[in-house]
Coordinates of C-alpha atoms in Angstrom, one line a residue:
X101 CA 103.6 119.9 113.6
X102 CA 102.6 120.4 116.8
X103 CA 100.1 117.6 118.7
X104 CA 98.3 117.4 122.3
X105 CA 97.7 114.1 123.3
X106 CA 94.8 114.2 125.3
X107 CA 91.2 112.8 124.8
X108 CA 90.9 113.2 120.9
X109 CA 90.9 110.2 118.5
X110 CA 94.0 110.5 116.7
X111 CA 93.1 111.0 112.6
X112 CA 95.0 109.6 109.8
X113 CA 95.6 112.9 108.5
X114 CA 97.9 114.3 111.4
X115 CA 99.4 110.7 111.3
X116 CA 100.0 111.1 107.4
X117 CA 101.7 114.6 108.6
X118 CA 103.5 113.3 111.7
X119 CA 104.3 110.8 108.5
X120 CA 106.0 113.6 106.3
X121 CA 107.6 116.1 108.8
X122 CA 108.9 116.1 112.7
X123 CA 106.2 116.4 115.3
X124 CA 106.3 117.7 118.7
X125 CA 104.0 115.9 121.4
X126 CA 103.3 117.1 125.0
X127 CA 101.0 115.0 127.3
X128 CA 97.9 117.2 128.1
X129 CA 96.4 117.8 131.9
X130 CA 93.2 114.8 131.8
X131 CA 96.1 112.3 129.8
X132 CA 98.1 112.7 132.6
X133 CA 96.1 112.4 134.8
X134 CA 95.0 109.0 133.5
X135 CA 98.6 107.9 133.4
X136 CA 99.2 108.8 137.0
X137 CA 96.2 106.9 138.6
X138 CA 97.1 103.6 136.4
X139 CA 100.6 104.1 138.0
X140 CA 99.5 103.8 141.8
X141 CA 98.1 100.9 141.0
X142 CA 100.6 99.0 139.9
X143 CA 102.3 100.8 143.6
X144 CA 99.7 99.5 145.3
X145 CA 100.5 96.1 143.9
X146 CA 103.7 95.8 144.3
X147 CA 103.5 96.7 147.5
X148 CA 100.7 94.5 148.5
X149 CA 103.2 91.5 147.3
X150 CA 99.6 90.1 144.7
X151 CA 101.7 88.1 141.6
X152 CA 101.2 90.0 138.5
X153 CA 102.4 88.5 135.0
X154 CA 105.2 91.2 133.7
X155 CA 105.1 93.4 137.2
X156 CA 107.1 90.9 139.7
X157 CA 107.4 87.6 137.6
X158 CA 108.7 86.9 134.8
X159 CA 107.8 86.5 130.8
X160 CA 106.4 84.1 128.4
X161 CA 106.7 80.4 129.5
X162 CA 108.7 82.0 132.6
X163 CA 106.0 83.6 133.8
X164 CA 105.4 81.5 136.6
X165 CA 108.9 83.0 138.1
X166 CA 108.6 85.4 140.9
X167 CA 111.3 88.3 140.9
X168 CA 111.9 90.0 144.5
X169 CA 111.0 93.5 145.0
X170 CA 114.8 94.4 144.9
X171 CA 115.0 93.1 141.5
X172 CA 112.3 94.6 139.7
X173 CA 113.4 97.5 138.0
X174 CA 116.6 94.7 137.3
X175 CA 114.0 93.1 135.8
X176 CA 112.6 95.8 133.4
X177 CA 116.1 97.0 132.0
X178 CA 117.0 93.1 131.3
X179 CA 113.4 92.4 129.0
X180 CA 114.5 95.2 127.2
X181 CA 118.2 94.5 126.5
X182 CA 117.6 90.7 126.2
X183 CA 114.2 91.2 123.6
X184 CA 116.4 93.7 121.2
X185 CA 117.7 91.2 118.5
X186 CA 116.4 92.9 115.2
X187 CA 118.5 92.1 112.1
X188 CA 118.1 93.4 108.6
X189 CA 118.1 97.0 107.2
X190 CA 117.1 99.7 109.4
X191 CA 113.2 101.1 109.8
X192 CA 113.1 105.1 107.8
X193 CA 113.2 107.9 110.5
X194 CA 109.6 109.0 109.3
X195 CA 108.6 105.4 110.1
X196 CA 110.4 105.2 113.6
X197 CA 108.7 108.5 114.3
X198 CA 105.4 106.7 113.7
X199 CA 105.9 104.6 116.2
X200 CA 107.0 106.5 118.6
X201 CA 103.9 108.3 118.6
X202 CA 101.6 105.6 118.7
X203 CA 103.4 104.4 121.5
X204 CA 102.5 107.9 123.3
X205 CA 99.2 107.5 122.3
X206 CA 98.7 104.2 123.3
X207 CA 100.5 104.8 127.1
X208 CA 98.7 108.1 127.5
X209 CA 95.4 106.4 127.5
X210 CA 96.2 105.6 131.0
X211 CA 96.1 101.9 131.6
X212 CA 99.3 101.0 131.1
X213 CA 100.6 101.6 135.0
X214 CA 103.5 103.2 133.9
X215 CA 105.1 106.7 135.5
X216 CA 104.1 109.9 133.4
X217 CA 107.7 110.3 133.5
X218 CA 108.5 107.3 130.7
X219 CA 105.8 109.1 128.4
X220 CA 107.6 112.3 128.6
X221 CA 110.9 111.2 128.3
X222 CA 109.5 109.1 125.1
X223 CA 108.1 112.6 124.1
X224 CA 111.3 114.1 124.6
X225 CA 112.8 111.7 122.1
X226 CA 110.3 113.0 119.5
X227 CA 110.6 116.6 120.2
X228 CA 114.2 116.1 119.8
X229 CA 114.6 114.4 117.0
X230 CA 116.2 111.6 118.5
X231 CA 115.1 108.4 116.4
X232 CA 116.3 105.0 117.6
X233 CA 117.9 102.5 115.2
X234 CA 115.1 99.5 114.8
X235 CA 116.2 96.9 112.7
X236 CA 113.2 95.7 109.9
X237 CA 113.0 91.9 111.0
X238 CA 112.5 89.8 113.9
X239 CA 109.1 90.6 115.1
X240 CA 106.4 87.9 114.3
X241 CA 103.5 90.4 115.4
X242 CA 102.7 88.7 118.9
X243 CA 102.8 89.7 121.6
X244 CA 103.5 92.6 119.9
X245 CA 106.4 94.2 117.9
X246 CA 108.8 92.8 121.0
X247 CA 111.9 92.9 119.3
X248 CA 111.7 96.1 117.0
X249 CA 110.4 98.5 120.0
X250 CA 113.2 96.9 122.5
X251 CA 115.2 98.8 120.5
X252 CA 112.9 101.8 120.6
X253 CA 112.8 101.5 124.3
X254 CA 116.7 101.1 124.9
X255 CA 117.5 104.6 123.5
X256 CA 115.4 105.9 126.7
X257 CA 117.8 103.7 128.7
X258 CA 121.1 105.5 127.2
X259 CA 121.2 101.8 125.0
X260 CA 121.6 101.4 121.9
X261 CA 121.8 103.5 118.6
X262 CA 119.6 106.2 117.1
X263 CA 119.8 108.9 114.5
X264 CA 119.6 112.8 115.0
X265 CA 119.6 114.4 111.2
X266 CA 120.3 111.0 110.0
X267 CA 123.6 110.7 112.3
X268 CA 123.9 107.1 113.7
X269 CA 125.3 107.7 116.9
X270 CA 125.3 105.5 120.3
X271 CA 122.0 106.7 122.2
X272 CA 124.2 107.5 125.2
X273 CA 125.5 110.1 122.9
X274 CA 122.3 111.2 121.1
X275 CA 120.5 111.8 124.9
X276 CA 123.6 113.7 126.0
X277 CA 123.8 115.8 123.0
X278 CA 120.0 116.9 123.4
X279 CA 120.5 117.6 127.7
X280 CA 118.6 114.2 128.2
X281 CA 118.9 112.0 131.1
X282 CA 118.8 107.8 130.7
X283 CA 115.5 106.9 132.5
X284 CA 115.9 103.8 135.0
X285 CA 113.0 102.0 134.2
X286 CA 109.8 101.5 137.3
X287 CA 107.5 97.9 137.9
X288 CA 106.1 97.1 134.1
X289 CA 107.0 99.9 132.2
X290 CA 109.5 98.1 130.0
X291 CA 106.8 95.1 129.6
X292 CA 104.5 98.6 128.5
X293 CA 106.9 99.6 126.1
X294 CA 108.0 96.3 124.1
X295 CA 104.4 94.9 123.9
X296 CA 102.4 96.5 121.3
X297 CA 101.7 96.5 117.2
X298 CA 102.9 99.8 117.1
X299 CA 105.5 98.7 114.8
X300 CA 103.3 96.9 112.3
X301 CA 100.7 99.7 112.6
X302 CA 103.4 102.2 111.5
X303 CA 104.9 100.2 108.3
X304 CA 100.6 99.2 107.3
X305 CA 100.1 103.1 107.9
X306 CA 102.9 104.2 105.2
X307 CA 102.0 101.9 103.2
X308 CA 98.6 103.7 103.2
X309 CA 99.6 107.1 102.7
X310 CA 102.4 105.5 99.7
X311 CA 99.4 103.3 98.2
X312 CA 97.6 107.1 97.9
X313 CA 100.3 108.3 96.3
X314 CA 100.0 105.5 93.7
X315 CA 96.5 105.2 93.2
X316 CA 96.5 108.9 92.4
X317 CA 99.2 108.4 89.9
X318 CA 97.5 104.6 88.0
X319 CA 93.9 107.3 87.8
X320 CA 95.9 109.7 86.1
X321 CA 97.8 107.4 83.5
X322 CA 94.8 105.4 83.0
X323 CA 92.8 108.4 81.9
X324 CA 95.8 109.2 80.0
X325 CA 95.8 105.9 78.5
X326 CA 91.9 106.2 77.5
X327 CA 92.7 109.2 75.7
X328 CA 95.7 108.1 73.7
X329 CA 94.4 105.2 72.5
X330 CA 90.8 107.0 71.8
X331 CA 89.1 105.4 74.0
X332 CA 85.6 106.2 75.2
X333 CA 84.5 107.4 78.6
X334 CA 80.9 106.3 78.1
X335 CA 82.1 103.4 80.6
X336 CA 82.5 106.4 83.4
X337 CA 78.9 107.6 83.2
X338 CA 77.8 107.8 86.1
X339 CA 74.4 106.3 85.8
X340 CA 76.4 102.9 85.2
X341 CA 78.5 102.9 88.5
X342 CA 74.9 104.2 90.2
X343 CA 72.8 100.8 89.6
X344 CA 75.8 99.0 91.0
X345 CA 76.4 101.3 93.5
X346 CA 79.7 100.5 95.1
X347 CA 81.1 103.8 96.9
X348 CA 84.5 102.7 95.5
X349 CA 83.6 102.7 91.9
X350 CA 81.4 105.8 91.8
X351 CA 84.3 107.5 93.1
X352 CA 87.1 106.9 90.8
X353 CA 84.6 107.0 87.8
X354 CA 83.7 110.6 88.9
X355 CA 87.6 110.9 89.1
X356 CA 88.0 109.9 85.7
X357 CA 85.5 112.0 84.1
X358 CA 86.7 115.1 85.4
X359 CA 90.7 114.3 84.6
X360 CA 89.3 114.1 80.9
X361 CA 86.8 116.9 80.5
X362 CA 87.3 119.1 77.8
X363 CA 89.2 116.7 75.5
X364 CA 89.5 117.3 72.0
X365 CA 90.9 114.1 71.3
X366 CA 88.2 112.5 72.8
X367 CA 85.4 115.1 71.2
X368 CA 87.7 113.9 67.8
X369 CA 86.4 110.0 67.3
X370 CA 82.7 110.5 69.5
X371 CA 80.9 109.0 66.0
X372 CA 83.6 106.6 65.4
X373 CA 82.9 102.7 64.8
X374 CA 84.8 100.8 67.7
X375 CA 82.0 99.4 70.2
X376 CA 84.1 98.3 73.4
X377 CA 87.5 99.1 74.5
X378 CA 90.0 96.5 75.9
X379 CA 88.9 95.7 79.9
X380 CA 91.7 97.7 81.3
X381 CA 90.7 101.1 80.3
X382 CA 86.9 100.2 80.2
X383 CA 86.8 98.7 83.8
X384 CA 89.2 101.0 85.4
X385 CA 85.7 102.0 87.8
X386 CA 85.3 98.5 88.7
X387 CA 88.8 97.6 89.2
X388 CA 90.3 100.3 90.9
X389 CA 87.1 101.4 92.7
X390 CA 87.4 98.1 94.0
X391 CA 91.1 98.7 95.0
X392 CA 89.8 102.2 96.7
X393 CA 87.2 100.5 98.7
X394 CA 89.8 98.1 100.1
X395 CA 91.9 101.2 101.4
X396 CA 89.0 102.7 102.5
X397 CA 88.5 99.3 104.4
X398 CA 92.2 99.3 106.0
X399 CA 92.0 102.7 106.6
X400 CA 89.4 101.8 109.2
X401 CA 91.5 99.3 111.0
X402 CA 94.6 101.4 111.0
X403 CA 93.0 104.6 112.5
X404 CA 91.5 101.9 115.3
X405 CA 94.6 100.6 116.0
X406 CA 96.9 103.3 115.9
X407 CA 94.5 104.5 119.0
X408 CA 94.3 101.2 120.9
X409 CA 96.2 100.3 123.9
X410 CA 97.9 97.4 123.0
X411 CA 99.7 95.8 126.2
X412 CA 99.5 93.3 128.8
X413 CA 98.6 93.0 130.8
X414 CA 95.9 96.2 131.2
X415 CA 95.6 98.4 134.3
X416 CA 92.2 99.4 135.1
X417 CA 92.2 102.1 137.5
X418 CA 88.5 102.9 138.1
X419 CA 88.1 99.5 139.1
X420 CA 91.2 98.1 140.6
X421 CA 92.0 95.8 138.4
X422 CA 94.8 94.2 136.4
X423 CA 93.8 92.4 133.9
X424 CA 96.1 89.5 131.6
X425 CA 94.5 89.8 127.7
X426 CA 96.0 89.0 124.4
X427 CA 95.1 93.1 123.0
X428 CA 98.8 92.9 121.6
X429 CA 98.4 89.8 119.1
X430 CA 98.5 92.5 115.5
X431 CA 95.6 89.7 113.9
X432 CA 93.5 92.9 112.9
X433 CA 97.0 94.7 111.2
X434 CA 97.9 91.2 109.5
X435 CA 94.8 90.9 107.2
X436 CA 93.9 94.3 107.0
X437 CA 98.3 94.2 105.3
X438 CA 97.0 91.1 103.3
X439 CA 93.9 92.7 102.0
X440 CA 95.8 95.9 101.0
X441 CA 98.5 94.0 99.2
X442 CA 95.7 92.5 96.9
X443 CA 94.4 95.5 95.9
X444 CA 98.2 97.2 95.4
X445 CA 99.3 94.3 93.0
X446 CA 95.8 95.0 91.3
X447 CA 96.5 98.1 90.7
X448 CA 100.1 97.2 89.2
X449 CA 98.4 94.6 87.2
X450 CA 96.0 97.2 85.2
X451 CA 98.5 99.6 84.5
X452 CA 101.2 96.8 83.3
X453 CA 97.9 95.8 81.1
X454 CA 97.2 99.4 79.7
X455 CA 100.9 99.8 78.4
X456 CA 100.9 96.6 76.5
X457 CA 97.7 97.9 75.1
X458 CA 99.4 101.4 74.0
X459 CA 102.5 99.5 72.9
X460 CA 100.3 97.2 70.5
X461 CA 99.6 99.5 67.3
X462 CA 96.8 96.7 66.4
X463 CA 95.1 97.7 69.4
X464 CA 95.8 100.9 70.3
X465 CA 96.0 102.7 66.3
X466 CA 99.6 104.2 67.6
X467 CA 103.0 103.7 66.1
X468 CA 104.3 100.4 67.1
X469 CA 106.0 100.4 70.3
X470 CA 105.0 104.3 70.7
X471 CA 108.3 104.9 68.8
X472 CA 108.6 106.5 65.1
X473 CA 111.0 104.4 62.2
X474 CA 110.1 101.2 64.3
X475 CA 112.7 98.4 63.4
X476 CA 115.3 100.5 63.4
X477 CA 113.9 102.0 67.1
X478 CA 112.5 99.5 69.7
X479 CA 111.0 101.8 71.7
X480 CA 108.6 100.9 74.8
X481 CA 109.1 97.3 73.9
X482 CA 111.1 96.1 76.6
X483 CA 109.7 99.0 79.4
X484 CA 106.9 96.6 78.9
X485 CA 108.8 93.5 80.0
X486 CA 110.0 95.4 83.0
X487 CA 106.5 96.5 83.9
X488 CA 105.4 92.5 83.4
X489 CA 108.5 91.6 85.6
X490 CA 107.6 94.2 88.5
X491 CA 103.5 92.9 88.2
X492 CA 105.0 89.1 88.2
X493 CA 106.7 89.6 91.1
X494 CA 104.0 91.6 93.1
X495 CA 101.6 88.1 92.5
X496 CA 104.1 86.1 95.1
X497 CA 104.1 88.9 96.8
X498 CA 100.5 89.2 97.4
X499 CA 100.5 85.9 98.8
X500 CA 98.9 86.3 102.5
X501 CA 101.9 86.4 105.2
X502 CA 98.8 86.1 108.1
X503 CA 97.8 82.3 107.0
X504 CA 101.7 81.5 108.2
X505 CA 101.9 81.8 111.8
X506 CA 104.9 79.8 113.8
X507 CA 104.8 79.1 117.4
X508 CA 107.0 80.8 119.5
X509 CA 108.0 81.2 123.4
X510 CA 108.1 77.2 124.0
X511 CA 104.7 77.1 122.4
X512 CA 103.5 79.9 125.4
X513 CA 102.6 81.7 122.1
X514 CA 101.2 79.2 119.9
X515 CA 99.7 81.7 117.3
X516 CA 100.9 84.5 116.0
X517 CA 100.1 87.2 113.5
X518 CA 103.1 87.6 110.9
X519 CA 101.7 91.3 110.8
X520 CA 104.8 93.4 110.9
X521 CA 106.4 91.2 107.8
X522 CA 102.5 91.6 106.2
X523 CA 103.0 95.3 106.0
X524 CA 106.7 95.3 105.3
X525 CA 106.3 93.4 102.0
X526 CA 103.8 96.1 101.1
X527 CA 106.7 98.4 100.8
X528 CA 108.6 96.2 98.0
X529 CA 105.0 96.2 96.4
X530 CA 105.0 99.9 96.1
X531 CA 108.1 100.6 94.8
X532 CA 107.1 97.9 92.1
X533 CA 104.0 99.3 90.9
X534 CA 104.9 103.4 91.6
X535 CA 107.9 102.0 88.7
X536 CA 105.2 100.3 86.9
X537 CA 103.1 103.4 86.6
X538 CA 105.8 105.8 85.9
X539 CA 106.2 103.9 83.4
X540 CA 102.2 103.8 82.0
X541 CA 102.9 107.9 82.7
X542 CA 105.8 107.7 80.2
X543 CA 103.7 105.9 77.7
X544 CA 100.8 107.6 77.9
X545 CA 102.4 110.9 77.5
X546 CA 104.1 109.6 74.1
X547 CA 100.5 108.7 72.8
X548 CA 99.1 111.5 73.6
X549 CA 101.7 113.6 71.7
X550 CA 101.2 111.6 68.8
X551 CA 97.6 113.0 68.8
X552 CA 99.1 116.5 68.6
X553 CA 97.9 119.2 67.4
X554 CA 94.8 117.5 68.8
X555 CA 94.8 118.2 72.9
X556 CA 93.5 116.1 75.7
X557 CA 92.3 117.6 78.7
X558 CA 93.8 121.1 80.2
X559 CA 94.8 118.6 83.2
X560 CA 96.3 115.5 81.4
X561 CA 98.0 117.9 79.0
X562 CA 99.4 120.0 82.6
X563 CA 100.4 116.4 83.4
X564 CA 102.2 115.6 80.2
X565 CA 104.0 119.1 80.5
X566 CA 105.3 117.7 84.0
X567 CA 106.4 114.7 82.7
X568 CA 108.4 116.3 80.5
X569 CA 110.2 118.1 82.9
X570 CA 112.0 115.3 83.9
X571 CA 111.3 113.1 80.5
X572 CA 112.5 114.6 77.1
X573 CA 109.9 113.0 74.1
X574 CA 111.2 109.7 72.6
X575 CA 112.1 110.3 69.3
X576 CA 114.9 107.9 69.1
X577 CA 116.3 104.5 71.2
X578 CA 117.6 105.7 74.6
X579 CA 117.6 104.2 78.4
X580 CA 114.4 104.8 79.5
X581 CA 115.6 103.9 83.2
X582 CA 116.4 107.1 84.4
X583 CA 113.4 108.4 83.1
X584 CA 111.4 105.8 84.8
X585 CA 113.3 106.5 88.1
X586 CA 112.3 110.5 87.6
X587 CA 108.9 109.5 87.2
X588 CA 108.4 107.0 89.9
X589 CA 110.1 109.9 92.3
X590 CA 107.2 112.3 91.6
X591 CA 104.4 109.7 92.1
X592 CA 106.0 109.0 95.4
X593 CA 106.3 112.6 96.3
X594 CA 102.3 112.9 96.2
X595 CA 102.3 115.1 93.0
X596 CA 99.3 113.6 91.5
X597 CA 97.3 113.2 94.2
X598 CA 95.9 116.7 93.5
X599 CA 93.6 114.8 91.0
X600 CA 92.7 113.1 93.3
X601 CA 92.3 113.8 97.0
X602 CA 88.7 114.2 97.0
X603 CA 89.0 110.2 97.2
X604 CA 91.6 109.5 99.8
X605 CA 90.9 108.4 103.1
X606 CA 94.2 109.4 104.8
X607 CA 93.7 112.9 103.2
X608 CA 90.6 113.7 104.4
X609 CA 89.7 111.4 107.7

């Protein structure tokens, strides 16, 4: 993908791209103009000798410092090397690239006050290939993603590691390799490059486009689900979710009805004598609508900050001012990462619900445990437990990281957001409930086959032939886990959102 950063709000749709594949950034003719005239500013104050926090003093409680002119680019190098002590795994490529770009974005609005040189040479990086190492932990979300982008930023300075086609090399190496010179660093721009939410924005953003991917997936098993266990889709009438009228709601209802058009299993029991079925296929609308409108919700936030300018302190060119704010404390990230994680462990929580309902043959009129010769077979019985484990664990992990915030720099930074670990977690979340659904997907698919020569839908019966591409029919006690795994990996590759993408914010904003 190719992207000019110049004027244009940045949409979560080339993010989800830039997301997926490589991207290649060049600064346009107005963004660098913007970049240059916040630069000679921060000239102009450097040579005026006015004391500016980050430009010629020094950081946090030591602001009150004043560096000499002869040390200030001294100065720069040593915030980055000293605020570059990440531990824990390492960030994915596709989420390093992420940030990366929001970083250009952010510096190419032009009031940063660094050189259009340093947004170049970061674009260089991206056009590249060349993808610093950033440890996962250490950041605490104010002021900003310090520790995780001093490690982006070092890689510019020939510091550091980074990957080229998933090589870990020393970015001395990686910069050579691609004809790329180490950039010495002017007045600011390292302060420019390590503050910021960039970092939290990118994981919270994934976690978007993954949380798609999953919602996609619990629609299509539920309506699966419905079907299998003859259930009726009277609850997706329209005319019901109209009087209540939440956007959410009418949307996935609509969603539902068209995944189960044209079934003949459903057509099959349309006189029969069951009234209501169990909440979790009868309030899917309510319940996952509810889910979509919170992603709607973050989406909002995310496609604001991934836009914003996010450092401090703020050069304002048109009017000659620098300007000390707090734009990098991630607050807004934080609970918009909280409020997201609710809705993922809902949605885990109603799929986990519909398999023990299609595993109970008192409830759902199939062969105990979905298995034939029960007793002698266990069947789904203990896929169940796992998908009540996985929906267990996503409760504590719901729990919001944003109320916890620890003071920091000698109390200089008494509050802080907790947003990069708020949107990390949400990453453990997914790959619980994408397992938990994959494993709905498994279930419902051995329902509906016990329904056959009856058919559901043309689309849930396209599903069920997918899923049996990579699932044989249970007919007999076997490990299930691969199968599950199998599974999982298709929701995760976005192969239901078809279904679906009418719906999704990141696919269509």
């Amino acid at each position: 993908m190719k992207l000019l950063i110049e004027n244009q709000m940045v949409t979560l749709k080339v993010l989800r791209q830039a997301w997926l594949e490589p991207v290649e950034v060049q600064i346009g003719r107005d963004a660098h103009r913007r970049i240059a005239e916040s630069n000679e500013l921060i000239d102009d104050v450097v040579a005026g000798g006015e004391r500016v926090y980050g430009v010629n003093t020094g950081f946090g409680q030591l602001a009150s410092v004043r560096i000499s002119d002869n040390e200030l680019a001294h100065l720069q190098e040593n915030l980055v090397r000293s605020h570059a002590v990440g531990v824990g795994k390492d960030l994915d490529d596709n989420i390093v690239r992420l940030v990366m770009l929001m970083k250009v974005i952010a510096l190419a609005e032009g009031f940063s006050g660094v050189r259009p040189r340093l947004v170049e040479a970061l674009c260089a990086l991206l056009n590249a290939g060349i993808y610093p190492r950033i440890p996962a932990q250490g950041s605490v979300g104010a002021s900003g993603d310090l520790a995780p982008l001093a490690h982006m930023s070092g890689v510019l300075l020939g510091i550091g590691e980074a990957r080229v086609d998933g090589e870990l090399m020393p970015a001395a190496t990686a910069l050579a390799n691609a004809g790329l010179e180490p950039i010495v660093l002017a007045p600011k721009e390292g302060l420019a490059l390590l503050n910021g939410t960039q970092v939290s924005t990118a994981l919270a953003l994934a976690a978007v486009f993954r949380c798609e991917n999953v919602l996609s997936a619990a629609l299509v098993a539920g309506a699966m689900a419905s079907d299998a266990i003859k259930g009726s889709d009277t609850p997706f009438d329209r005319r019901i979710q109209n009087v209540r009228g939440h956007g959410g709601q009418i949307a996935v209802a609509s969603v539902l009805r068209e995944l189960m058009r044209g079934s003949a299993i459903r057509a099959s029991h349309e006189a029969c004598e069951r009234v209501q079925d169990p909440y979790s296929i009868r309030c899917q609308p309510q319940v996952i609508g509810a889910c979509l409108g919170v992603l709607r919700h973050v989406c909002k936030v995310l496609q604001t900050e991934a836009n914003a300018v996010t450092d401090n302190p703020l050069v304002f060119a048109d009017t000659q001012a620098v300007l000390s704010g707090g734009n990098f404390h991630a607050e807004p990230v934080a609970l918009a990462a909280d409020y997201l994680a609710l809705a993922v462990a809902e949605i885990g929580a109603l799929s986990e619900r519909r398999i023990a309902l299609l595993i109970d043959t008192h409830l759902s009129g199939l062969p105990a445990f979905l298995v034939r010769e029960g007793g002698l077979n266990s069947g789904f019985m203990m896929a169940q437990v796992t998908a009540a484990a996985l929906a267990s664990e996503n409760k504590s992990l719901a729990h919001p990281a944003s109320v916890d915030s620890l003071p920091t720099s000698a109390n200089q930074e008494d509050h802080v957001s907790m947003a990069t670990f708020a949107a990390r977690r949400l990453h453990d979340m997914l790959d619980n409930v994408s397992n938990i659904v994959a494993i709905e997907l498994l279930a419902a698919a051995q329902g509906l086959e016990f329904h056959h020569p009856q058919r559901s839908s043309a689309t849930l019966e396209g599903v069920l032939a997918a899923i049996r591409e990579v699932s044989p029919p249970y007919n007999e006690d076997r490990s299930l886990s691969g199968d599950i795994a199998r599974v999982a990996q298709l929701i995760e590759s976005g192969s239901f959102c078809v279904h679906a993408a009418s719906v999704l914010p990141a696919h269509n904003e």
